[in-house]
């Protein structure tokens, strides 16, 4: 029978799963307003529908369970029982049990081995308790009446949004003394499953099957696979349209037809994208229940606010953000919100607030998880980051708080035991980040100690169709998603604004007074030797996760390679591409987001700007690259003066002048090796000498005749040449992953790396060469 | 690999790489193409000579000479598109001989079973050996070990939801 009905059962499963979501919502709402008759009727109908269907398909366990639930609900509806924690708990358990049975049916076709005897009898027992309950409820009601104004209702009045319930906060209702209706009799004993079939007939006429919501008239269910093939075909059509457009059509009649095909394709594409869209409500609707359960488990009071549920998102993306969002929300309740007594002591309302908010911004969807809990301690994060060697103490001290907090997304940042205020907060945050980034999204954190934390997730609306810039690199055409492109600039070695500096270390380019790291695409992709740096070309300025970098390419061009060669050098080629997945084998390379078919039928790979940053090991910058004279936060660096030196490798490096105690010169012969390190005898003692090349992790050149020492603390830094003392002209751009360097800034109009003088590093370098 | 209910013979698509005979079960072959202009994929494993657009999919082209560590003169130009799991791959081979039926009883275990050996059987046919290849095993060694945890998502696999 089961197999014969597979198609119907599938439909039943889909419908039931929606019904269960509705049940969760209704139950949550019912807790706020236990006497809402419409809510109760809706719950009753839903359970009744599931019961009816399970009877039809012969799922006896499901039938027995929902029968008992229905009975209990009937008593609630008829006013014989009033909702309390015990009843709510039983109803939630029932919903969970129904869900697990449905899962089992979906997977195996049968109800599985779940033992429901316990739950079934609990439901029956709760229902049977009517009389006793009515009495008990009265007492609670009295208590509630006296409690209400003082505690939760005070807060409630100010804020109309739903608050997770506290026992007895409901207004008292007229007590019910009438005996239970005789029809309740069957439930005075736990109903065995067999008792289901003849369900009390009195219910049937009273309760029509769930009336379809008005929307049902205008919507139909469509198989996702079918939608998928429509999208594929629209994609093919868009490609053919692009090909058509690239043809030179003489005949005006054909031109007109091509125009119409073009317009229709554009419109069709827009509609097709819309069919992929789903209101985020579908995803958000699961969270109130999760928050409620977690709050109960943790002994916390949480006021959960959901906003912007009508924001739409590609349904495949909805699935991809489900787990990361769940994690963030759990974190907010579990680790963000403090216990009620702690909150009271801090002068906050007992109930914490967690806000889940979605909105559209710049063609992306932003989702925020905000809590008004304890916030994260920047100091704790700083200490932790230093302890884990993610940043030097020096650099950490200078880092803006916002930037420091981003360390919580580093892999394993808080797996170790750590300061209480952040413990657990970072668990799995790296996984959240990885998952969000894998769909082209971004995540960042803002937190103020004592006031709360906001985690902001940004994801693209859709991955399938997007405007992109088609570029050329060593004869290969590649596409860059336009959303990441901020500017195009020609490479001009003759002008300070178009020149690439710091070729040995981190190449950077000056853009509007900012120093921006530069990636040579040909080099990164292994299409050209590292030594053969180009001087001319085009730089595409990209911005991802508030980080800016330049990508050096040959030029732009959407036509075929030969066509663009004939055409002018720089043809901006912005086109709509249909992104197709590359498959597991090639996505593991990490720099491609997919592939697309160009107008001439050739395949072009779509670059993933975030992947490029990762692959090129471009160190994270300050969150906001500020112009030199801007924000006051940069003042500390502008007043600084630096000693600029040259290393034996030819690099320009700088040391903050206030760190330098003396400049001295010695013949190299005076350097003495002691216990595997070099020291120099000066002022009657031995001073360890560190070659700056060692510090930078490059092989040391042969020692010259004269050694120039920059004395910093109790160590001498050996450099090849001391150049000048210069005032900083730009804020420091921290480079986290470069050994020996805290960052770079502009000194005397040239990008210069600033040495990291963190004493522990100095000592360890001096001890172990 | 034989279970009850299967037929006594295995239908396999036979092809030649550097003078050797190979075959894959014909059920997993989607299409055979001549020519084609793969787009190269920088940073791809050396066995992957590019990607090809086929029926709406982007298919990685696996150079079977490199994959099987064989060398030959001239360019291989026949594409055997196969299915391995959910994804399609394009095997670039020297020549395709067609579908042949091999009695299962005659298929023997292949000699070596190195980690990278895609062979699952050997059968003697008409004076030469035909090596039976397993699609998954052809592809598997090309995957690198993943280091970061990534939740699999169907973001761009629109049509894969059954």
mmCIF file of N, CA and C in Angstrom, chain A residues 93 108 234 294 301 397 417 522 526 533 582 592 741:
data_model
loop_
_atom_site.group_PDB
_atom_site.id
_atom_site.type_symbol
_atom_site.label_atom_id
_atom_site.label_comp_id
_atom_site.label_asym_id
_atom_site.label_seq_id
_atom_site.Cartn_x
_atom_site.Cartn_y
_atom_site.Cartn_z
ATOM 1 N N UNK A 93 6.461 18.472 22.459
ATOM 2 C CA UNK A 93 6.988 17.109 22.311
ATOM 3 C C UNK A 93 6.242 16.382 21.216
ATOM 4 N N UNK A 108 12.347 5.871 4.994
ATOM 5 C CA UNK A 108 12.196 4.418 4.894
ATOM 6 C C UNK A 108 10.817 3.991 4.421
ATOM 7 N N UNK A 234 16.932 28.901 -19.922
ATOM 8 C CA UNK A 234 17.022 30.357 -20.026
ATOM 9 C C UNK A 234 18.491 30.752 -20.166
ATOM 10 N N UNK A 294 16.210 26.865 23.386
ATOM 11 C CA UNK A 294 17.547 27.117 23.910
ATOM 12 C C UNK A 294 17.468 28.001 25.149
ATOM 13 N N UNK A 301 16.009 34.452 29.678
ATOM 14 C CA UNK A 301 14.797 35.028 29.127
ATOM 15 C C UNK A 301 15.188 35.795 27.880
ATOM 16 N N UNK A 397 48.372 46.251 19.457
ATOM 17 C CA UNK A 397 48.125 47.446 20.255
ATOM 18 C C UNK A 397 47.628 48.583 19.374
ATOM 19 N N UNK A 417 40.613 26.904 25.887
ATOM 20 C CA UNK A 417 39.922 27.618 26.948
ATOM 21 C C UNK A 417 40.377 29.061 26.920
ATOM 22 N N UNK A 522 48.476 37.264 -13.952
ATOM 23 C CA UNK A 522 49.202 36.274 -14.765
ATOM 24 C C UNK A 522 50.132 35.428 -13.903
ATOM 25 N N UNK A 526 49.951 31.410 -12.651
ATOM 26 C CA UNK A 526 51.048 30.624 -13.191
ATOM 27 C C UNK A 526 51.191 30.756 -14.688
ATOM 28 N N UNK A 533 57.890 41.048 -14.427
ATOM 29 C CA UNK A 533 56.814 41.957 -14.064
ATOM 30 C C UNK A 533 56.478 42.888 -15.205
ATOM 31 N N UNK A 582 31.475 24.781 -11.609
ATOM 32 C CA UNK A 582 32.663 24.159 -12.186
ATOM 33 C C UNK A 582 32.787 22.702 -11.796
ATOM 34 N N UNK A 592 38.324 30.181 -8.603
ATOM 35 C CA UNK A 592 37.237 30.320 -9.566
ATOM 36 C C UNK A 592 35.887 30.145 -8.880
ATOM 37 N N UNK A 741 57.325 42.207 9.676
ATOM 38 C CA UNK A 741 56.789 43.483 9.228
ATOM 39 C C UNK A 741 55.423 43.686 9.856
#
